[in-house]
């Protein structure tokens, strides 16, 4: 059994409600605790029913999971006493990025540079949580909408096995390119400051 087959077998037998619950939990965990490669799991969920309607349900649940995780972390950081020095370090870090306002959330979808986004939203005093919510939702719709549409295209024009392989390779390539872009942006910003 290949790695792709093993990954795709994780959702076998759960049915659509189970897949939706898993996607919610994985996106929640990704936003709060540690990265879970949500792109891969979104694709795995789409494999259960590669239709636009189920893809939209996955997208909705992914947005809910991410918002719940990000704003739980936001709430926790707001309620604890974070030393002023930590807030200054967070602000200094954000200020040396290409974009230093809430729009960086969209850039973060392509080149992940802000881990634990909920904590940053709480620490950066100039950021408006409502604007952040807008950019989080917009980023989810754009990124996972493209994955959904590409998945539907590949499932429609290729066999299921070929579509799975092509989509996994594409997602891994996007993740690798994102990390490289993130590294290059950080290096350039560090050298310019």
Short mmCIF file of C-alpha atoms in Angstrom, two decimals:
data_model
loop_
_atom_site.label_atom_id
_atom_site.label_comp_id
_atom_site.label_asym_id
_atom_site.label_seq_id
_atom_site.Cartn_x
_atom_site.Cartn_y
_atom_site.Cartn_z
CA UNK A 1 0.00 0.00 0.00
CA UNK A 2 1.41 3.37 -1.02
CA UNK A 3 1.45 6.44 1.24
CA UNK A 4 -1.30 8.03 -0.87
CA UNK A 5 -3.50 4.94 -0.52
CA UNK A 6 -2.90 4.86 3.23
CA UNK A 7 -3.76 8.55 3.59
CA UNK A 8 -6.91 8.19 1.52
CA UNK A 9 -7.97 5.14 3.55
CA UNK A 10 -8.10 7.27 6.72
CA UNK A 11 -11.56 8.55 5.79
CA UNK A 12 -12.90 5.21 4.52
CA UNK A 13 -16.12 4.17 6.18
CA UNK A 14 -16.77 7.47 7.93
CA UNK A 15 -19.46 8.65 5.55
CA UNK A 16 -19.93 12.29 4.69
CA UNK A 17 -20.88 13.48 8.21
CA UNK A 18 -17.78 11.80 9.66
CA UNK A 19 -15.58 13.35 6.99
CA UNK A 20 -17.03 16.80 7.72
CA UNK A 21 -16.39 16.32 11.45
CA UNK A 22 -12.81 15.19 10.78
CA UNK A 23 -12.16 18.21 8.57
CA UNK A 24 -13.53 20.53 11.26
CA UNK A 25 -11.31 18.93 13.93
CA UNK A 26 -8.19 18.93 11.73
CA UNK A 27 -8.60 22.60 10.77
CA UNK A 28 -9.28 23.47 14.42
CA UNK A 29 -6.12 21.64 15.55
CA UNK A 30 -4.12 23.27 12.75
CA UNK A 31 -5.18 26.73 13.95
CA UNK A 32 -4.63 26.12 17.67
CA UNK A 33 -1.89 23.59 18.33
CA UNK A 34 0.27 22.43 15.42
CA UNK A 35 0.22 22.22 11.61
CA UNK A 36 -1.80 19.30 10.25
CA UNK A 37 -1.34 19.92 6.49
CA UNK A 38 -4.99 20.90 6.06
CA UNK A 39 -4.65 21.05 2.26
CA UNK A 40 -3.97 17.32 2.12
CA UNK A 41 -6.85 16.47 4.43
CA UNK A 42 -9.19 18.77 2.52
CA UNK A 43 -8.33 16.80 -0.60
CA UNK A 44 -8.83 13.52 1.27
CA UNK A 45 -12.27 14.68 2.32
CA UNK A 46 -13.09 15.68 -1.24
CA UNK A 47 -12.10 12.19 -2.37
CA UNK A 48 -15.09 10.79 -0.46
CA UNK A 49 -17.51 12.68 -2.69
CA UNK A 50 -15.87 14.77 -5.43
CA UNK A 51 -18.92 16.91 -6.16
CA UNK A 52 -19.18 20.69 -6.00
CA UNK A 53 -21.96 20.53 -3.40
CA UNK A 54 -19.96 18.33 -1.01
CA UNK A 55 -16.87 20.43 -1.75
CA UNK A 56 -18.81 23.51 -0.64
CA UNK A 57 -19.81 21.71 2.57
CA UNK A 58 -16.14 20.83 3.16
CA UNK A 59 -15.18 24.44 2.52
CA UNK A 60 -17.81 25.72 4.97
CA UNK A 61 -16.68 23.26 7.68
CA UNK A 62 -13.01 24.12 7.04
CA UNK A 63 -13.76 27.82 7.51
CA UNK A 64 -15.69 27.12 10.72
CA UNK A 65 -12.89 24.91 12.09
CA UNK A 66 -10.23 27.46 11.29
CA UNK A 67 -12.19 30.39 12.72
CA UNK A 68 -13.01 28.42 15.89
CA UNK A 69 -9.35 27.50 16.38
CA UNK A 70 -7.94 30.93 15.60
CA UNK A 71 -10.38 32.76 17.84
CA UNK A 72 -10.02 30.26 20.70
CA UNK A 73 -6.30 31.01 20.63
CA UNK A 74 -7.10 34.74 20.35
CA UNK A 75 -9.34 34.51 23.42
CA UNK A 76 -6.72 32.58 25.43
CA UNK A 77 -3.98 35.08 24.61
CA UNK A 78 -6.28 38.02 25.40
CA UNK A 79 -7.15 36.54 28.80
CA UNK A 80 -3.64 35.67 29.97
CA UNK A 81 -1.09 38.28 30.94
CA UNK A 82 1.35 38.36 28.07
CA UNK A 83 4.50 40.30 28.88
CA UNK A 84 4.79 43.60 26.99
CA UNK A 85 8.12 42.41 25.63
CA UNK A 86 6.39 39.51 23.82
CA UNK A 87 3.87 41.91 22.25
CA UNK A 88 6.71 44.15 21.07
CA UNK A 89 8.54 41.19 19.55
CA UNK A 90 5.35 40.13 17.73
CA UNK A 91 4.79 43.66 16.43
CA UNK A 92 8.41 43.99 15.36
CA UNK A 93 8.15 40.67 13.49
CA UNK A 94 4.94 41.72 11.71
CA UNK A 95 6.36 45.14 10.83
CA UNK A 96 9.31 43.66 8.98
CA UNK A 97 7.06 41.56 6.71
CA UNK A 98 6.05 42.74 3.23
CA UNK A 99 2.59 43.72 4.48
CA UNK A 100 2.18 44.58 8.15
CA UNK A 101 -1.57 44.97 8.45
CA UNK A 102 -4.39 42.39 8.38
CA UNK A 103 -3.80 41.71 4.66
CA UNK A 104 -0.76 39.64 5.64
CA UNK A 105 -3.31 36.91 6.44
CA UNK A 106 -3.86 36.50 2.68
CA UNK A 107 -0.11 36.39 2.02
CA UNK A 108 0.13 33.82 4.81
CA UNK A 109 -2.04 31.47 2.70
CA UNK A 110 0.67 31.35 0.04
CA UNK A 111 3.82 31.85 2.08
CA UNK A 112 3.16 30.79 5.68
CA UNK A 113 5.04 33.25 7.87
CA UNK A 114 2.67 33.66 10.82
CA UNK A 115 2.23 30.61 13.01
CA UNK A 116 -0.52 30.67 15.63
CA UNK A 117 -2.43 33.46 13.90
CA UNK A 118 -4.92 33.83 16.77
CA UNK A 119 -2.11 34.84 19.12
CA UNK A 120 -0.85 37.46 16.65
CA UNK A 121 -4.35 38.89 16.25
CA UNK A 122 -4.51 39.28 20.03
CA UNK A 123 -1.00 40.73 20.36
CA UNK A 124 -0.96 43.23 17.48
CA UNK A 125 -2.89 46.18 18.86
CA UNK A 126 -3.46 47.82 15.47
CA UNK A 127 -5.21 44.79 13.98
CA UNK A 128 -9.01 44.73 13.90
CA UNK A 129 -10.39 41.23 14.64
CA UNK A 130 -13.30 41.83 12.24
CA UNK A 131 -10.93 42.61 9.38
CA UNK A 132 -8.90 39.56 10.34
CA UNK A 133 -12.05 37.42 10.17
CA UNK A 134 -12.78 38.78 6.70
CA UNK A 135 -9.26 37.94 5.46
CA UNK A 136 -9.33 34.50 7.08
CA UNK A 137 -12.61 33.64 5.35
CA UNK A 138 -11.49 35.15 2.04
CA UNK A 139 -8.20 33.26 2.21
CA UNK A 140 -10.00 29.98 2.93
CA UNK A 141 -12.45 30.50 0.09
CA UNK A 142 -9.68 31.33 -2.37
CA UNK A 143 -7.21 28.61 -1.37
CA UNK A 144 -9.55 25.72 -0.66
CA UNK A 145 -11.94 26.80 -3.41
CA UNK A 146 -9.10 26.40 -5.91
CA UNK A 147 -8.23 23.00 -4.42
CA UNK A 148 -11.90 21.99 -4.63
CA UNK A 149 -12.27 23.12 -8.24
CA UNK A 150 -8.98 21.51 -9.27
CA UNK A 151 -10.01 18.31 -7.49
CA UNK A 152 -13.37 18.27 -9.25
CA UNK A 153 -11.61 18.83 -12.58
CA UNK A 154 -9.13 15.99 -12.03
CA UNK A 155 -11.79 13.60 -10.73
CA UNK A 156 -13.97 14.45 -13.72
CA UNK A 157 -11.30 13.93 -16.38
CA UNK A 158 -9.13 11.20 -14.88
CA UNK A 159 -9.78 8.03 -12.96
CA UNK A 160 -9.98 8.24 -9.19
CA UNK A 161 -6.46 6.83 -8.65
CA UNK A 162 -4.87 9.20 -11.15
CA UNK A 163 -6.79 12.17 -9.73
CA UNK A 164 -5.64 11.32 -6.19
CA UNK A 165 -2.02 11.07 -7.27
CA UNK A 166 -2.09 14.28 -9.33
CA UNK A 167 -3.78 16.25 -6.55
CA UNK A 168 -1.44 14.94 -3.83
CA UNK A 169 1.60 15.82 -5.94
CA UNK A 170 0.16 19.27 -6.68
CA UNK A 171 -0.59 19.95 -3.00
CA UNK A 172 2.84 18.76 -1.84
CA UNK A 173 4.40 20.97 -4.53
CA UNK A 174 2.36 23.97 -3.34
CA UNK A 175 3.37 23.30 0.29
CA UNK A 176 7.06 23.05 -0.66
CA UNK A 177 6.88 26.20 -2.80
CA UNK A 178 5.07 27.99 0.07
CA UNK A 179 7.82 27.12 2.53
CA UNK A 180 10.51 28.18 0.08
CA UNK A 181 8.70 31.48 -0.59
CA UNK A 182 8.30 32.01 3.14
CA UNK A 183 12.00 31.35 3.74
CA UNK A 184 13.06 33.70 0.92
CA UNK A 185 10.74 36.48 2.15
CA UNK A 186 12.04 36.14 5.71
CA UNK A 187 15.65 36.21 4.52
CA UNK A 188 15.07 39.28 2.35
CA UNK A 189 13.22 41.08 5.12
CA UNK A 190 15.98 40.20 7.60
CA UNK A 191 18.69 41.43 5.25
CA UNK A 192 16.90 44.68 4.46
CA UNK A 193 16.25 45.69 8.08
#
